[in-house]
XYZ file of C-alpha atoms in Angstrom:
569
model
C 94.090 47.424 -117.228
C 94.289 51.230 -116.651
C 97.726 52.365 -115.333
C 99.282 55.430 -113.695
C 102.439 56.929 -112.861
C 103.479 56.219 -109.270
C 103.979 60.077 -108.905
C 100.382 60.482 -109.802
C 99.345 57.747 -107.436
C 100.989 59.586 -104.663
C 99.133 62.862 -105.176
C 95.678 61.077 -106.050
C 96.142 59.568 -102.356
C 96.746 63.035 -101.132
C 93.582 64.185 -102.536
C 91.728 61.055 -101.006
C 92.625 62.223 -97.700
C 91.277 65.839 -98.205
C 94.533 67.359 -99.228
C 93.692 70.140 -101.861
C 96.864 72.532 -101.630
C 100.531 71.096 -101.899
C 103.336 73.376 -100.071
C 106.829 73.318 -100.918
C 109.968 74.727 -102.489
C 111.190 73.299 -105.927
C 114.307 71.926 -106.246
C 116.329 70.051 -108.936
C 115.562 66.501 -107.658
C 111.978 66.957 -107.560
C 111.149 69.149 -110.385
C 109.737 66.154 -112.566
C 107.595 65.085 -109.435
C 105.943 68.588 -109.090
C 104.843 68.511 -112.958
C 102.260 65.799 -111.576
C 100.744 68.176 -108.868
C 98.266 70.089 -110.550
C 97.113 67.290 -113.305
C 95.688 65.624 -110.301
C 93.495 68.187 -109.361
C 95.661 69.700 -106.629
C 96.918 73.061 -106.008
C 100.868 74.057 -105.677
C 101.825 76.840 -103.508
C 105.564 77.301 -103.417
C 106.737 79.148 -100.182
C 109.743 81.481 -99.752
C 111.491 78.520 -97.908
C 111.089 75.036 -96.607
C 110.633 76.101 -92.939
C 107.684 78.504 -94.120
C 106.305 75.603 -96.037
C 106.516 73.277 -93.162
C 104.684 75.377 -90.875
C 101.931 76.201 -93.585
C 101.581 72.518 -94.078
C 100.941 72.298 -90.283
C 98.477 75.053 -90.029
C 96.790 73.665 -93.333
C 96.562 70.181 -91.496
C 94.812 71.570 -88.333
C 92.225 73.114 -90.452
C 91.806 70.222 -93.081
C 92.808 67.257 -91.141
C 96.085 66.303 -93.325
C 98.756 68.197 -95.489
C 101.867 67.756 -97.455
C 105.207 69.707 -97.800
C 107.314 68.700 -100.811
C 111.317 69.723 -100.709
C 114.382 68.360 -102.409
C 116.934 66.062 -100.978
C 119.334 67.260 -98.443
C 119.337 70.773 -97.475
C 115.759 71.401 -98.642
C 114.511 68.682 -96.240
C 116.857 69.591 -93.407
C 115.317 73.125 -93.688
C 111.834 71.904 -93.195
C 112.641 69.461 -90.254
C 112.203 72.140 -87.485
C 108.381 72.662 -88.676
C 107.731 68.794 -89.009
C 109.403 68.417 -85.216
C 106.420 70.602 -84.247
C 103.950 68.602 -86.022
C 105.223 65.407 -84.495
C 105.052 66.851 -81.150
C 101.584 68.246 -81.356
C 100.299 65.329 -83.502
C 99.478 66.851 -86.951
C 99.598 64.682 -89.764
C 101.801 66.300 -92.415
C 103.420 64.091 -95.092
C 106.855 65.224 -95.970
C 107.661 64.494 -99.821
C 111.276 64.406 -100.555
C 112.605 64.516 -104.123
C 115.649 61.889 -104.323
C 118.357 61.544 -107.013
C 117.678 58.642 -109.275
C 118.024 55.088 -108.235
C 120.996 54.704 -110.424
C 122.887 57.786 -109.423
C 122.423 56.480 -105.663
C 123.880 53.222 -106.625
C 126.950 54.965 -108.503
C 128.781 55.886 -105.298
C 129.432 58.995 -107.016
C 129.328 62.361 -104.726
C 126.462 64.341 -105.678
C 125.377 67.990 -104.574
C 123.149 67.720 -101.668
C 124.634 64.794 -100.084
C 127.289 64.810 -97.213
C 129.967 63.902 -99.546
C 130.334 60.300 -98.527
C 128.311 58.319 -101.042
C 125.361 57.334 -98.566
C 121.702 58.397 -99.105
C 120.565 57.300 -95.645
C 121.457 59.965 -93.397
C 118.811 62.474 -93.846
C 116.001 59.869 -93.627
C 117.480 58.765 -90.512
C 117.257 62.079 -89.175
C 113.638 62.467 -90.295
C 112.592 59.049 -88.753
C 112.929 60.487 -85.340
C 110.174 63.196 -86.298
C 108.055 60.822 -88.109
C 105.749 57.760 -87.592
C 106.607 56.160 -90.584
C 109.281 56.772 -93.380
C 109.686 55.059 -96.743
C 112.388 55.763 -99.457
C 110.856 54.467 -102.687
C 113.628 52.495 -104.586
C 111.341 49.428 -106.111
C 108.530 50.307 -108.256
C 107.331 46.987 -107.361
C 106.525 47.817 -103.708
C 106.259 51.534 -104.046
C 102.433 51.720 -103.819
C 102.286 49.531 -100.842
C 104.795 51.562 -99.209
C 102.886 54.938 -100.002
C 99.859 53.307 -98.542
C 101.933 51.897 -95.468
C 102.904 55.572 -94.733
C 99.890 57.522 -95.369
C 97.959 55.018 -93.161
C 100.568 55.145 -90.408
C 100.274 58.998 -90.723
C 96.447 59.182 -90.279
C 96.290 56.711 -87.528
C 98.816 57.898 -85.314
C 98.101 61.999 -86.497
C 101.925 62.514 -86.872
C 104.188 63.376 -90.069
C 105.135 60.653 -92.497
C 108.072 60.835 -94.675
C 108.415 59.484 -98.344
C 111.372 59.802 -100.375
C 110.823 59.370 -104.149
C 113.121 59.962 -107.161
C 112.329 60.939 -110.994
C 112.554 57.339 -112.137
C 110.329 55.778 -109.732
C 107.748 58.560 -109.624
C 107.550 58.115 -113.737
C 107.161 54.310 -113.442
C 103.624 53.026 -114.213
C 101.490 50.905 -111.930
C 97.715 49.689 -111.963
C 94.909 51.894 -110.944
C 93.732 49.003 -109.130
C 95.497 49.881 -106.026
C 93.383 52.941 -105.540
C 90.249 50.760 -104.830
C 91.641 50.048 -101.471
C 91.046 53.296 -99.568
C 93.486 55.000 -97.033
C 91.949 55.028 -93.614
C 91.302 58.556 -92.360
C 89.731 57.926 -88.863
C 90.670 55.567 -86.030
C 88.849 52.165 -85.987
C 86.524 51.740 -83.169
C 87.822 49.933 -80.006
C 86.686 46.535 -79.160
C 83.007 46.939 -78.054
C 83.067 45.176 -74.721
C 86.257 47.265 -73.357
C 84.797 50.600 -74.787
C 81.231 49.778 -73.121
C 83.079 49.187 -69.660
C 84.813 52.371 -70.040
C 81.917 54.578 -71.021
C 80.029 52.825 -68.195
C 82.674 53.840 -65.886
C 82.883 57.407 -67.078
C 79.158 57.839 -66.752
C 79.127 56.253 -63.077
C 81.949 58.847 -62.011
C 80.348 61.771 -63.519
C 76.836 61.072 -61.986
C 78.195 60.359 -58.429
C 80.421 63.226 -58.490
C 79.263 66.590 -56.549
C 81.485 68.803 -58.514
C 82.747 67.569 -61.894
C 84.368 69.680 -64.554
C 85.636 69.139 -67.864
C 89.114 70.236 -69.224
C 89.702 70.674 -73.007
C 93.256 70.421 -73.515
C 95.258 70.247 -76.634
C 96.657 66.753 -76.852
C 95.607 63.526 -78.622
C 95.387 65.057 -82.041
C 92.647 67.594 -81.307
C 91.675 68.346 -84.700
C 90.313 64.676 -84.864
C 88.010 65.195 -81.893
C 87.142 68.913 -81.908
C 84.004 68.379 -83.709
C 82.383 66.695 -80.671
C 83.101 69.243 -78.002
C 80.341 71.609 -78.098
C 77.649 68.959 -78.165
C 79.260 67.316 -75.292
C 79.502 70.253 -73.233
C 75.725 71.046 -73.644
C 74.737 67.464 -72.755
C 77.096 67.087 -69.676
C 76.090 70.525 -68.454
C 79.168 71.134 -66.082
C 81.648 73.825 -66.019
C 84.442 73.639 -68.531
C 88.056 75.065 -68.896
C 90.460 75.013 -71.427
C 94.256 74.851 -71.223
C 96.739 76.849 -73.066
C 96.704 74.466 -76.012
C 92.993 73.649 -75.771
C 91.866 77.331 -76.600
C 90.187 77.678 -79.846
C 88.082 74.463 -79.736
C 84.902 75.220 -77.851
C 82.356 77.843 -77.539
C 83.504 80.251 -75.009
C 80.328 81.932 -75.016
C 78.641 79.071 -73.357
C 77.189 79.465 -69.703
C 79.540 76.575 -68.908
C 82.682 78.128 -69.831
C 84.638 79.332 -66.845
C 88.191 80.026 -68.345
C 91.772 78.875 -68.779
C 93.471 76.481 -66.464
C 97.195 76.499 -66.433
C 98.130 75.798 -62.708
C 99.233 79.051 -60.900
C 99.075 81.049 -64.088
C 95.407 80.403 -64.770
C 93.292 83.081 -66.073
C 91.222 84.553 -64.308
C 92.454 83.965 -60.994
C 89.478 82.081 -59.460
C 90.011 79.209 -61.921
C 92.646 77.592 -59.709
C 90.239 77.060 -56.928
C 87.448 75.973 -59.042
C 89.539 73.321 -60.886
C 91.619 72.050 -57.932
C 88.649 71.360 -55.624
C 86.530 69.532 -58.373
C 85.879 65.869 -57.432
C 85.784 64.797 -60.653
C 87.752 65.880 -64.025
C 86.832 64.837 -67.299
C 90.369 65.542 -68.979
C 90.293 65.494 -72.843
C 93.841 65.127 -74.389
C 95.962 66.023 -71.215
C 99.263 67.387 -72.403
C 101.232 68.324 -69.041
C 103.849 70.248 -70.463
C 105.611 73.104 -68.775
C 104.050 75.955 -70.551
C 100.513 74.243 -70.500
C 100.660 73.691 -66.839
C 102.040 77.211 -65.482
C 105.501 75.429 -65.238
C 104.238 72.394 -63.457
C 102.387 74.383 -60.916
C 98.976 72.452 -61.048
C 97.693 70.964 -57.863
C 95.308 68.386 -58.839
C 94.364 64.988 -57.067
C 95.231 62.376 -60.058
C 92.605 60.025 -58.614
C 89.862 62.713 -59.637
C 91.058 62.615 -63.313
C 89.342 60.752 -66.239
C 92.060 60.953 -68.729
C 90.933 60.450 -72.260
C 93.692 60.113 -74.959
C 93.540 59.126 -78.558
C 94.100 55.500 -78.261
C 92.969 54.834 -74.383
C 91.355 56.006 -71.487
C 92.870 56.279 -67.988
C 91.458 56.438 -64.355
C 94.195 56.188 -62.025
C 96.421 53.337 -62.714
C 93.718 51.470 -64.845
C 93.769 51.764 -68.755
C 90.722 51.077 -70.785
C 90.682 50.484 -74.553
C 88.618 53.388 -75.572
C 89.537 56.137 -78.297
C 88.735 59.718 -77.567
C 87.170 60.293 -80.867
C 84.627 57.316 -80.431
C 83.784 57.592 -76.864
C 83.031 61.326 -76.921
C 79.938 61.154 -79.183
C 78.650 58.276 -77.281
C 79.011 60.226 -74.050
C 77.196 63.012 -75.285
C 74.344 60.747 -76.397
C 74.264 58.916 -72.973
C 73.884 62.447 -71.341
C 71.501 64.281 -73.845
C 68.621 64.016 -71.351
C 70.813 64.794 -68.465
C 69.330 67.619 -65.932
C 71.522 67.182 -63.057
C 73.894 70.143 -62.500
C 77.302 70.563 -61.063
C 77.168 71.705 -57.525
C 80.425 73.197 -58.026
C 80.134 77.183 -57.690
C 82.700 79.073 -60.226
C 82.747 82.772 -59.588
C 81.990 84.656 -62.835
C 84.663 86.611 -64.382
C 83.994 90.494 -63.921
C 82.280 92.202 -66.922
C 84.528 94.140 -69.328
C 86.252 96.536 -69.196
C 89.763 97.485 -68.146
C 90.217 101.153 -68.298
C 92.041 102.134 -71.354
C 95.648 103.341 -70.330
C 97.718 105.626 -71.956
C 100.348 103.121 -73.337
C 99.195 99.756 -74.945
C 99.485 97.451 -71.881
C 98.726 93.917 -71.711
C 95.876 93.882 -69.219
C 93.983 96.344 -71.232
C 95.060 94.827 -74.650
C 93.772 91.209 -74.162
C 90.499 92.359 -72.525
C 90.030 94.699 -75.556
C 90.904 91.915 -77.985
C 87.647 89.936 -76.584
C 85.479 92.453 -78.313
C 87.331 92.778 -81.562
C 87.269 89.207 -82.305
C 84.130 87.862 -84.552
C 82.421 84.671 -85.153
C 84.130 83.156 -88.198
C 87.592 84.455 -86.927
C 90.562 82.016 -86.954
C 92.932 83.084 -84.497
C 96.608 81.941 -84.420
C 98.890 83.198 -81.836
C 102.718 82.881 -81.523
C 104.295 81.068 -78.778
C 105.316 82.969 -75.553
C 103.992 86.436 -74.782
C 101.148 86.143 -77.138
C 99.646 82.784 -76.303
C 100.263 83.841 -72.440
C 98.109 86.923 -72.968
C 95.452 85.275 -75.226
C 94.230 83.075 -72.488
C 92.742 86.459 -70.960
C 90.776 87.199 -73.950
C 87.375 85.348 -74.738
C 86.456 84.069 -78.181
C 82.820 84.597 -79.522
C 80.792 81.386 -80.636
C 82.225 80.282 -84.157
C 85.676 81.756 -83.396
C 88.411 79.105 -83.645
C 92.154 78.899 -83.387
C 95.358 77.527 -81.761
C 98.925 78.052 -80.808
C 102.038 76.011 -80.607
C 102.597 75.824 -76.854
C 104.529 72.267 -76.479
C 107.171 72.445 -79.368
C 107.351 76.138 -78.887
C 109.272 77.228 -81.963
C 109.154 80.820 -82.502
C 108.313 81.918 -85.756
C 105.783 79.190 -86.142
C 102.652 81.360 -86.065
C 103.276 83.276 -89.096
C 103.580 80.235 -91.274
C 100.827 78.371 -89.869
C 98.563 81.307 -90.355
C 99.279 81.444 -94.069
C 98.547 77.539 -94.405
C 95.458 77.809 -92.164
C 94.199 80.831 -94.077
C 94.254 78.581 -97.181
C 92.747 75.700 -95.470
C 89.974 78.051 -94.169
C 89.021 79.058 -97.590
C 88.686 75.597 -98.888
C 86.464 74.540 -95.995
C 84.320 77.633 -95.998
C 84.428 77.419 -91.960
C 86.179 80.579 -91.189
C 86.107 84.069 -92.733
C 88.930 85.980 -91.274
C 92.437 85.216 -90.155
C 93.894 86.854 -87.227
C 97.435 86.215 -86.583
C 99.139 87.740 -83.198
C 102.871 87.599 -82.969
C 105.840 89.160 -81.582
C 108.458 91.223 -83.529
C 111.225 88.895 -82.541
C 109.446 85.683 -83.430
C 108.242 87.257 -86.813
C 111.559 88.340 -88.036
C 112.432 84.283 -88.506
C 109.579 83.710 -90.675
C 108.243 87.258 -91.993
C 108.411 86.026 -95.626
C 105.248 84.050 -94.896
C 103.489 87.329 -95.303
C 103.889 86.904 -99.079
C 101.869 83.897 -99.016
C 99.254 85.000 -96.297
C 98.436 88.117 -98.262
C 97.873 86.403 -101.492
C 96.053 83.242 -100.783
C 93.217 82.329 -98.354
C 90.784 84.232 -96.224
C 91.698 87.737 -95.508
C 94.324 88.178 -92.602
C 94.527 90.952 -89.838
C 98.044 90.639 -88.438
C 98.913 92.100 -84.961
C 102.482 92.593 -83.939
C 103.392 93.071 -80.428
C 106.406 95.202 -80.672
C 108.525 95.995 -77.570
C 111.868 96.315 -79.093
C 112.883 92.599 -77.943
C 112.081 89.215 -76.413
C 109.739 89.610 -73.600
C 109.981 86.207 -72.001
C 113.981 86.030 -72.124
C 114.013 89.519 -70.671
C 111.606 88.508 -67.887
C 113.539 85.306 -66.796
C 116.986 86.261 -67.239
C 117.038 90.048 -66.898
C 115.837 93.244 -68.533
C 119.088 94.661 -69.855
C 120.974 91.819 -71.488
C 122.181 92.544 -74.883
C 121.017 89.170 -76.299
C 117.495 90.226 -75.886
C 117.565 92.982 -78.138
C 116.640 92.505 -82.026
C 116.935 94.504 -85.123
C 114.517 97.486 -85.664
C 112.224 96.785 -88.708
C 109.494 98.780 -90.387
C 107.029 96.072 -90.120
C 103.936 97.803 -91.885
C 106.241 98.767 -94.659
C 107.456 95.193 -95.073
C 103.836 93.896 -95.037
C 103.098 95.943 -97.869
C 106.402 95.335 -99.495
C 105.680 91.552 -99.450
C 102.111 92.069 -101.013
C 102.985 94.064 -104.379
C 100.145 92.129 -106.157
C 97.579 93.053 -103.510
C 97.471 96.933 -103.640
C 94.703 97.130 -100.846
C 96.949 95.899 -98.185
C 97.317 98.260 -95.352
C 99.600 98.535 -92.676
C 99.309 100.719 -89.402
C 101.611 101.478 -86.595
C 99.948 102.377 -83.450
C 101.820 103.779 -80.333
C 99.028 104.411 -77.760
C 95.815 102.626 -76.519
C 93.759 105.422 -77.945
C 94.945 104.889 -81.464
C 94.689 101.108 -81.152
C 91.167 101.515 -79.465
C 90.002 103.838 -82.521
C 91.513 101.570 -85.078
C 89.622 98.237 -83.559
C 86.408 100.474 -83.498
C 86.716 101.364 -87.229
C 84.165 99.475 -89.313
C 86.313 99.544 -92.547
C 89.187 97.953 -90.420
C 86.835 95.312 -89.044
C 85.006 94.607 -92.393
C 88.083 94.782 -94.585
C 88.339 92.094 -97.196
C 92.085 92.639 -97.870
C 95.019 92.054 -95.743
C 96.001 94.364 -92.817
C 98.897 94.588 -90.422
C 99.013 96.584 -87.084
C 102.376 97.442 -85.670
C 101.696 97.868 -81.900
C 104.524 99.696 -79.976
C 104.482 98.530 -76.369
C 106.482 99.091 -72.900
C 109.456 96.804 -72.815
C 109.012 96.146 -69.049
C 105.010 95.154 -69.471
C 103.991 91.611 -69.641
C 100.605 89.476 -69.561
C 99.439 88.740 -65.823
C 99.484 84.961 -66.734
C 103.297 85.462 -67.855
C 104.275 87.112 -64.447
C 102.058 84.422 -62.604
C 104.326 81.575 -64.436
C 107.432 83.493 -63.379
C 106.365 83.740 -59.751
C 105.439 79.916 -59.950
C 108.809 79.005 -61.487
C 110.879 81.266 -58.966
C 108.932 79.792 -56.036
C 109.688 76.096 -57.159
C 113.312 76.972 -57.816
C 113.531 78.562 -54.025
C 111.645 75.556 -52.716
C 114.148 73.055 -54.272
C 117.047 75.241 -53.329
C 115.758 75.416 -49.612
C 115.052 71.481 -49.847
C 118.623 71.072 -51.053
C 120.042 73.004 -48.157
C 117.721 71.308 -45.421
C 118.932 67.885 -46.945
C 122.489 68.847 -46.471
């Protein structure tokens, strides 16, 4: 009976679920394991640090459906934990593989490097268990393959990170290849037919009887698992649809039914608030009511109008149905394919471009202008905060996708995620150009990711919003606070310095709207097949309208709470 090493088995299982590239940082307890990566047909990409590796795996998984990052025991795995926290929060299946000391060393009771000095090897896995849907430390070769399969099946089922610790001696123990015959389950199993049929019938009844139904595309419920069903659903329903901050980048925004981004009081354009909040039936996909996704909880929607579709259930009012989002959406599409009824909801059309070009690079003009820069085939990744707020005012062309990390909101995420996303995009062939939009404050945390972004994957264009500090913090806590200042870097020079083997890489620094407009209109810039970086110098007191609206909503809420407290006394 043929046999393979347990380490080989682990990487073959990753390949089975669609992983072609593994990210990470080599360390002494994992080196023997890493020798098994490429022989199994996988590519290895070493990242500058574990945090970038974790973010890259997150971005890769959002395109490919799964990813893996490998670190060493202790400091290595803790350095990746921040990235895995974001993947856990936003339903991204990333397997964290950790190289452990040998089982003999663990049993010896001796103090090894990378431990906390107390002889215990359980501390780190306990930490990771809070940010994983399943964990396993492989100590017994007789149960190792079952544990690997358990963690991977849980990871794909819940669409959240899994954790596997493996030592060299376990990794190099042989097992039968027979275990590979039982596949990892990559998609959710269907619900029981009768409950799902009832749920589908209820959705159809509510949508058909409504006078002004709408669709909201949000970012929860593991959006990558149901994104493929969205455009057909929109065309069959024939009702207005809106995206949330974390739902942007899934649907075709050139559709006649697209009406804007709903974000409570911070919605864009302005008429979106009224249109959404007067709808009498809302089919809400992946509702994720976090603060940055609701205009700081300023949404005013009657919960009785909402059909809430989540990964494992559907909810209408207080009634839950056993109906999974990725199974019910295609059935709903099929049921409405011949639908001719139109929603009676009248949604004002956004005014046509264009905002007059100012002298300085101002947000109102910038995000309007970016709408004409984006191309079909672009994958757009925006940083949390100012970038994601501003991007809601831009419109993506058909065939343009993207995302932002709005719930976990770890600054520095976007650069690493773009590196992983660019590699995954190249493997799938779905996207042709990476567009990364970030701020200089966030970028300083993970700028090393440029060394990966510029060498691998589809060509990248990086836009840096550079206003000499942290915009959101200034806005909410005062413009002149010293803690909002950041070191001054030459980003274009760093961009090129981190790409010595890509001589074509170009960096630009623009200080006026006219300079940026000319660059965005340049044919060579738009058609480049090499990485480019644009350092945009902006007014430190300027901010996107969405951000100012969010601030005003927060301020009004705080004042109301204070007044209620005074009245209560």
